[in-house]
Each structure stands twice: as structure tokens, then as C-alpha cells.
Amino acid sequence: MANMNILIGFSVFIIGYSDGFIFSTSGARYAMYVWTYGFDISVPGCDENKFLTWDNHKNPECFTHTWDTKAKRDWLWSTCNMQGRNVNVIFLSDFHHVLKDAYNAGSCSGSSILNLRTAMAEGHEKVNGLKIYALFAVSDLQVSEQGLVKYVVYYNDHCAHSQAEKIDGVAINNEAYAGIKCTDDIPRKTYLTNLHNIKVEASKQVTGSLPVHYSISWHWGHCDTNVALENFTWNGKTANAAVHMIDIFDSIDVQVGYIIYPQISDRMKIAGYDYAGSVGKPIFATFYTEKDLPCQITFFPQSCTKGSHTESEMFRIFDQFDSHGIGNAKPCIHYFRGIYSSGANHNWPAHRG
């Protein structure tokens, strides 16, 4: 999954619980990524042609902040409340600098923190059961995200005036592991230790728990070139990387990188679907909707011989989880207004209430 913080700036009913993360497999409850910027059809001149071009460098005016005004947030909350396709977990970007400034100043005063408190309370009020995770995506081997968690802890312990104003968790999108997944043990163990530090930092919150979530690619625990490299010992346990990562975090999402079966379910199994279920960890299957290649990895409306690239087809795929053996997973949409709920194409309407 590319970091989209682009610079212009089942028939079976099961409930699991993991450190404050309630996960029900009954009904349509999804997760969704909300990066800082998304395509904005309401900007004059930002029509379907510019949408299909999908070039934030050529058309930066068409990509606006996803939640910095009440109108933009209302769009987001309405999307979460889409009947029958409700989103109850969002991984929300653009917390970093506001929280860092408050932490460094040792102060919760100022309009930026007030706006953040307002946004958190608003989301929790308008979307029943919504969990809002602060999304960080530095994506380096040092896992610099571990140093950002303390800002969320500070905000929750000192700035939030109520439970409704708190950030519900921390989500990490660090993809640096892809470059070392089949190397020797030392860099892999170091990476996992750095990931574990995220959990340690989150545990320092005094008022309530702070769950941590992680995004993995379906193949990180799999080595095509040398199967012998797949399992390695970390923290006293010998397993592949996906299993270690599931052990560290309270929940994970798997970037399946495909929009048709059986690839979707096959990749979920490779990524540790069965193991996550055995240890009671929530697991999501993440689907791309932004423009990308090859075309079969995303639902973006482009010419493609594999799959149908429409919102209705995406929902149809979601509805088949149970029949393809992954019924305890939940769908995760990547990402809001990119293209989901953008309204820039007749097959991708805006869900604005």
C-alpha cells in the first residue's frame, strides 16, 4: 500500500475482544483508511476526466483535506453510516504535527487541539460505535512510528476532556519489512523489536487502554526463493513474520493485492488468517481502490480483463468472504475519497447523506 498522505499538504455470529477492540463478525462492519487528502469532485474543474487521470502533481487542486472542516467530516461520517455497509473503524491520517506540538509545549491550549477534540467527539457522536485510530506511516526500517505513539498518549491523558474526545487507538502502516523479509535473522528481529516498542509505548497511557493496529502485506511471512528462511525465532518463539506481527499487535489488516477469488482468500490464508482466529485477533482484508497497476490489484475504474471495477462489485466480493473460507475476517477499504465515496464516477457514488 502506498502512503497516500500526498503532499498538497457471516452466517456465524462471533464476537472477539482484544484490548478494547470489539470485533463482531455479524452484519456489515468495515474498516477504512482515511488519508490526509482525497479526490474532491466539489472543486470546480475537478471532473471525471481529471479523476480518471488521478495525478495529484498535475491537478493538486483536486485533492483536498479529508477532515479539516465540518463539511468534509460530515462527508466522512455519512460514508461511515452508509446503511448496510457501515464503517466502524477508521485509520485516520494527519495527527502527527498537531499532537507533537502539544507534547513538546506541554500544553493542550490552542485552536489545533480544540479542533481535534471537536473532530473526535463529533465522529463518536455521529457514527455509532466508531473507533478512530491515529494513522502513522513513516515506513522506515527503524520504525520511527514508535516515537510518535507518545504524542497520542499525551493527548489522551492530558488534552481530551472526555472519553468521546479520545483517540481510540494507533494504526501503523510501515512497509519497510518488504525489503528484508527474506534476509538473515538480525535485521528481521530488530524490525520486530522496534514494532513491539509501539505496543510498549501505547501501554504507557494512564487513562484506559490504547490498542495498536498494523498493516501487513499478504506475502511478508512467505519466501518464494528460500522456504527455509520463513521461520525464525524472536521473543522465544519460532514462526514466520506474519505470525510474529499478529502476536505483537491487537489487530491487523492484510493487503491482499487482488480483487478476485481465489487469490483473495488464498492470500489471507498465507498471511495468517487461521492463526489470527486461533488467538482471537481481529483481522481485516484490505482492498485498494486508488489508481494503480497492475489493474487487478485495485477496484479503480480502468480497463482491465480481470474483475469488475465498480463499487457494487467490491461489495459483492465482501459478501462472499464466508463462502470462500474467510468469514471471520472483515473488509477494509483503502481508501476514503480515493476512490470510495468520491462521487467522481457513476460507479463510485459519494455517500454524503
PDB file of N, CA and C in Angstrom, residues 162-211:
ATOM      1  N   SER A 162     -13.007  14.255  27.624  1.00  0.00           N
ATOM      2  CA  SER A 162     -13.986  13.189  27.834  1.00  0.00           C
ATOM      3  C   SER A 162     -13.563  11.976  27.026  1.00  0.00           C
ATOM      4  N   GLN A 163     -14.212  10.844  27.287  1.00  0.00           N
ATOM      5  CA  GLN A 163     -13.932   9.635  26.512  1.00  0.00           C
ATOM      6  C   GLN A 163     -14.220   9.864  25.035  1.00  0.00           C
ATOM      7  N   ALA A 164     -15.244  10.636  24.739  1.00  0.00           N
ATOM      8  CA  ALA A 164     -15.624  10.898  23.348  1.00  0.00           C
ATOM      9  C   ALA A 164     -14.553  11.671  22.596  1.00  0.00           C
ATOM     10  N   GLU A 165     -13.749  12.441  23.305  1.00  0.00           N
ATOM     11  CA  GLU A 165     -12.708  13.230  22.650  1.00  0.00           C
ATOM     12  C   GLU A 165     -11.407  12.464  22.477  1.00  0.00           C
ATOM     13  N   LYS A 166     -11.334  11.252  23.013  1.00  0.00           N
ATOM     14  CA  LYS A 166     -10.092  10.488  22.932  1.00  0.00           C
ATOM     15  C   LYS A 166      -9.906   9.817  21.577  1.00  0.00           C
ATOM     16  N   ILE A 167      -8.656   9.586  21.238  1.00  0.00           N
ATOM     17  CA  ILE A 167      -8.276   8.772  20.085  1.00  0.00           C
ATOM     18  C   ILE A 167      -8.316   7.323  20.545  1.00  0.00           C
ATOM     19  N   ASP A 168      -8.984   6.453  19.774  1.00  0.00           N
ATOM     20  CA  ASP A 168      -9.257   5.096  20.241  1.00  0.00           C
ATOM     21  C   ASP A 168      -8.101   4.126  20.085  1.00  0.00           C
ATOM     22  N   GLY A 169      -7.129   4.439  19.242  1.00  0.00           N
ATOM     23  CA  GLY A 169      -6.027   3.517  19.013  1.00  0.00           C
ATOM     24  C   GLY A 169      -5.001   4.127  18.085  1.00  0.00           C
ATOM     25  N   VAL A 170      -3.960   3.365  17.820  1.00  0.00           N
ATOM     26  CA  VAL A 170      -2.894   3.784  16.905  1.00  0.00           C
ATOM     27  C   VAL A 170      -2.768   2.749  15.800  1.00  0.00           C
ATOM     28  N   ALA A 171      -2.749   3.202  14.560  1.00  0.00           N
ATOM     29  CA  ALA A 171      -2.580   2.320  13.400  1.00  0.00           C
ATOM     30  C   ALA A 171      -1.259   2.634  12.719  1.00  0.00           C
ATOM     31  N   ILE A 172      -0.538   1.585  12.352  1.00  0.00           N
ATOM     32  CA  ILE A 172       0.788   1.736  11.748  1.00  0.00           C
ATOM     33  C   ILE A 172       0.794   1.147  10.345  1.00  0.00           C
ATOM     34  N   ASN A 173       1.239   1.958   9.388  1.00  0.00           N
ATOM     35  CA  ASN A 173       1.419   1.485   8.013  1.00  0.00           C
ATOM     36  C   ASN A 173       2.894   1.655   7.657  1.00  0.00           C
ATOM     37  N   ASN A 174       3.708   0.694   8.108  1.00  0.00           N
ATOM     38  CA  ASN A 174       5.146   0.717   7.839  1.00  0.00           C
ATOM     39  C   ASN A 174       5.476  -0.468   6.947  1.00  0.00           C
ATOM     40  N   GLU A 175       5.898  -0.197   5.715  1.00  0.00           N
ATOM     41  CA  GLU A 175       6.092  -1.257   4.732  1.00  0.00           C
ATOM     42  C   GLU A 175       7.554  -1.593   4.470  1.00  0.00           C
ATOM     43  N   ALA A 176       8.434  -1.107   5.339  1.00  0.00           N
ATOM     44  CA  ALA A 176       9.859  -1.340   5.133  1.00  0.00           C
ATOM     45  C   ALA A 176      10.236  -2.808   5.236  1.00  0.00           C
ATOM     46  N   TYR A 177       9.420  -3.606   5.926  1.00  0.00           N
ATOM     47  CA  TYR A 177       9.752  -5.024   6.090  1.00  0.00           C
ATOM     48  C   TYR A 177       9.844  -5.748   4.760  1.00  0.00           C
ATOM     49  N   ALA A 178       9.150  -5.275   3.745  1.00  0.00           N
ATOM     50  CA  ALA A 178       9.172  -5.936   2.434  1.00  0.00           C
ATOM     51  C   ALA A 178      10.587  -6.078   1.892  1.00  0.00           C
ATOM     52  N   GLY A 179      11.465  -5.145   2.233  1.00  0.00           N
ATOM     53  CA  GLY A 179      12.832  -5.177   1.725  1.00  0.00           C
ATOM     54  C   GLY A 179      13.756  -6.114   2.465  1.00  0.00           C
ATOM     55  N   ILE A 180      13.332  -6.642   3.616  1.00  0.00           N
ATOM     56  CA  ILE A 180      14.214  -7.518   4.401  1.00  0.00           C
ATOM     57  C   ILE A 180      13.560  -8.852   4.726  1.00  0.00           C
ATOM     58  N   LYS A 181      12.408  -9.135   4.137  1.00  0.00           N
ATOM     59  CA  LYS A 181      11.612 -10.281   4.579  1.00  0.00           C
ATOM     60  C   LYS A 181      12.303 -11.619   4.394  1.00  0.00           C
ATOM     61  N   CYS A 182      13.251 -11.710   3.464  1.00  0.00           N
ATOM     62  CA  CYS A 182      13.947 -12.977   3.241  1.00  0.00           C
ATOM     63  C   CYS A 182      15.448 -12.833   3.448  1.00  0.00           C
ATOM     64  N   THR A 183      15.844 -11.902   4.313  1.00  0.00           N
ATOM     65  CA  THR A 183      17.259 -11.736   4.635  1.00  0.00           C
ATOM     66  C   THR A 183      17.588 -12.569   5.870  1.00  0.00           C
ATOM     67  N   ASP A 184      18.763 -12.312   6.472  1.00  0.00           N
ATOM     68  CA  ASP A 184      19.120 -13.078   7.665  1.00  0.00           C
ATOM     69  C   ASP A 184      18.328 -12.576   8.869  1.00  0.00           C
ATOM     70  N   ASP A 185      18.489 -13.260   9.985  1.00  0.00           N
ATOM     71  CA  ASP A 185      17.626 -13.021  11.138  1.00  0.00           C
ATOM     72  C   ASP A 185      17.814 -11.667  11.813  1.00  0.00           C
ATOM     73  N   ILE A 186      19.028 -11.137  11.825  1.00  0.00           N
ATOM     74  CA  ILE A 186      19.299  -9.948  12.633  1.00  0.00           C
ATOM     75  C   ILE A 186      18.419  -8.757  12.250  1.00  0.00           C
ATOM     76  N   PRO A 187      18.385  -8.339  10.971  1.00  0.00           N
ATOM     77  CA  PRO A 187      17.513  -7.194  10.658  1.00  0.00           C
ATOM     78  C   PRO A 187      16.037  -7.481  10.876  1.00  0.00           C
ATOM     79  N   ARG A 188      15.630  -8.716  10.665  1.00  0.00           N
ATOM     80  CA  ARG A 188      14.220  -9.049  10.875  1.00  0.00           C
ATOM     81  C   ARG A 188      13.854  -8.980  12.356  1.00  0.00           C
ATOM     82  N   LYS A 189      14.732  -9.497  13.202  1.00  0.00           N
ATOM     83  CA  LYS A 189      14.478  -9.443  14.644  1.00  0.00           C
ATOM     84  C   LYS A 189      14.487  -8.002  15.150  1.00  0.00           C
ATOM     85  N   THR A 190      15.421  -7.209  14.635  1.00  0.00           N
ATOM     86  CA  THR A 190      15.482  -5.804  15.040  1.00  0.00           C
ATOM     87  C   THR A 190      14.203  -5.077  14.659  1.00  0.00           C
ATOM     88  N   TYR A 191      13.723  -5.343  13.458  1.00  0.00           N
ATOM     89  CA  TYR A 191      12.481  -4.725  12.991  1.00  0.00           C
ATOM     90  C   TYR A 191      11.312  -5.099  13.904  1.00  0.00           C
ATOM     91  N   LEU A 192      11.203  -6.379  14.244  1.00  0.00           N
ATOM     92  CA  LEU A 192      10.117  -6.818  15.121  1.00  0.00           C
ATOM     93  C   LEU A 192      10.216  -6.188  16.509  1.00  0.00           C
ATOM     94  N   THR A 193      11.431  -6.068  17.016  1.00  0.00           N
ATOM     95  CA  THR A 193      11.608  -5.424  18.320  1.00  0.00           C
ATOM     96  C   THR A 193      11.140  -3.975  18.269  1.00  0.00           C
ATOM     97  N   ASN A 194      11.464  -3.297  17.173  1.00  0.00           N
ATOM     98  CA  ASN A 194      11.002  -1.922  17.006  1.00  0.00           C
ATOM     99  C   ASN A 194       9.481  -1.851  16.903  1.00  0.00           C
ATOM    100  N   LEU A 195       8.877  -2.813  16.217  1.00  0.00           N
ATOM    101  CA  LEU A 195       7.413  -2.870  16.175  1.00  0.00           C
ATOM    102  C   LEU A 195       6.838  -3.071  17.573  1.00  0.00           C
ATOM    103  N   HIS A 196       7.482  -3.949  18.330  1.00  0.00           N
ATOM    104  CA  HIS A 196       6.997  -4.227  19.688  1.00  0.00           C
ATOM    105  C   HIS A 196       7.057  -2.982  20.569  1.00  0.00           C
ATOM    106  N   ASN A 197       8.025  -2.111  20.287  1.00  0.00           N
ATOM    107  CA  ASN A 197       8.125  -0.873  21.058  1.00  0.00           C
ATOM    108  C   ASN A 197       6.873  -0.007  20.906  1.00  0.00           C
ATOM    109  N   ILE A 198       6.182  -0.138  19.774  1.00  0.00           N
ATOM    110  CA  ILE A 198       4.920   0.584  19.578  1.00  0.00           C
ATOM    111  C   ILE A 198       3.915   0.155  20.634  1.00  0.00           C
ATOM    112  N   LYS A 199       3.835  -1.142  20.839  1.00  0.00           N
ATOM    113  CA  LYS A 199       2.930  -1.689  21.859  1.00  0.00           C
ATOM    114  C   LYS A 199       3.337  -1.219  23.252  1.00  0.00           C
ATOM    115  N   VAL A 200       4.635  -1.210  23.504  1.00  0.00           N
ATOM    116  CA  VAL A 200       5.137  -0.768  24.809  1.00  0.00           C
ATOM    117  C   VAL A 200       4.765   0.693  25.061  1.00  0.00           C
ATOM    118  N   GLU A 201       4.979   1.542  24.055  1.00  0.00           N
ATOM    119  CA  GLU A 201       4.653   2.962  24.205  1.00  0.00           C
ATOM    120  C   GLU A 201       3.159   3.165  24.442  1.00  0.00           C
ATOM    121  N   ALA A 202       2.334   2.413  23.729  1.00  0.00           N
ATOM    122  CA  ALA A 202       0.881   2.547  23.895  1.00  0.00           C
ATOM    123  C   ALA A 202       0.432   2.138  25.292  1.00  0.00           C
ATOM    124  N   SER A 203       1.150   1.183  25.890  1.00  0.00           N
ATOM    125  CA  SER A 203       0.775   0.697  27.227  1.00  0.00           C
ATOM    126  C   SER A 203       1.037   1.735  28.311  1.00  0.00           C
ATOM    127  N   LYS A 204       1.745   2.807  27.979  1.00  0.00           N
ATOM    128  CA  LYS A 204       2.050   3.843  28.959  1.00  0.00           C
ATOM    129  C   LYS A 204       0.888   4.802  29.190  1.00  0.00           C
ATOM    130  N   GLN A 205      -0.157   4.692  28.369  1.00  0.00           N
ATOM    131  CA  GLN A 205      -1.323   5.544  28.591  1.00  0.00           C
ATOM    132  C   GLN A 205      -1.928   5.222  29.950  1.00  0.00           C
ATOM    133  N   VAL A 206      -2.232   6.230  30.721  1.00  0.00           N
ATOM    134  CA  VAL A 206      -2.730   6.054  32.087  1.00  0.00           C
ATOM    135  C   VAL A 206      -4.239   5.856  32.110  1.00  0.00           C
ATOM    136  N   THR A 207      -4.952   6.639  31.328  1.00  0.00           N
ATOM    137  CA  THR A 207      -6.418   6.608  31.351  1.00  0.00           C
ATOM    138  C   THR A 207      -6.958   5.693  30.262  1.00  0.00           C
ATOM    139  N   GLY A 208      -7.198   4.443  30.602  1.00  0.00           N
ATOM    140  CA  GLY A 208      -7.737   3.489  29.640  1.00  0.00           C
ATOM    141  C   GLY A 208      -6.653   2.885  28.767  1.00  0.00           C
ATOM    142  N   SER A 209      -7.069   1.970  27.894  1.00  0.00           N
ATOM    143  CA  SER A 209      -6.108   1.277  27.033  1.00  0.00           C
ATOM    144  C   SER A 209      -6.013   1.952  25.673  1.00  0.00           C
ATOM    145  N   LEU A 210      -4.914   1.710  24.974  1.00  0.00           N
ATOM    146  CA  LEU A 210      -4.687   2.256  23.638  1.00  0.00           C
ATOM    147  C   LEU A 210      -4.292   1.111  22.713  1.00  0.00           C
ATOM    148  N   PRO A 211      -5.251   0.474  22.040  1.00  0.00           N
ATOM    149  CA  PRO A 211      -4.940  -0.643  21.140  1.00  0.00           C
ATOM    150  C   PRO A 211      -4.063  -0.194  19.979  1.00  0.00           C
TER     151      PRO A 211
END
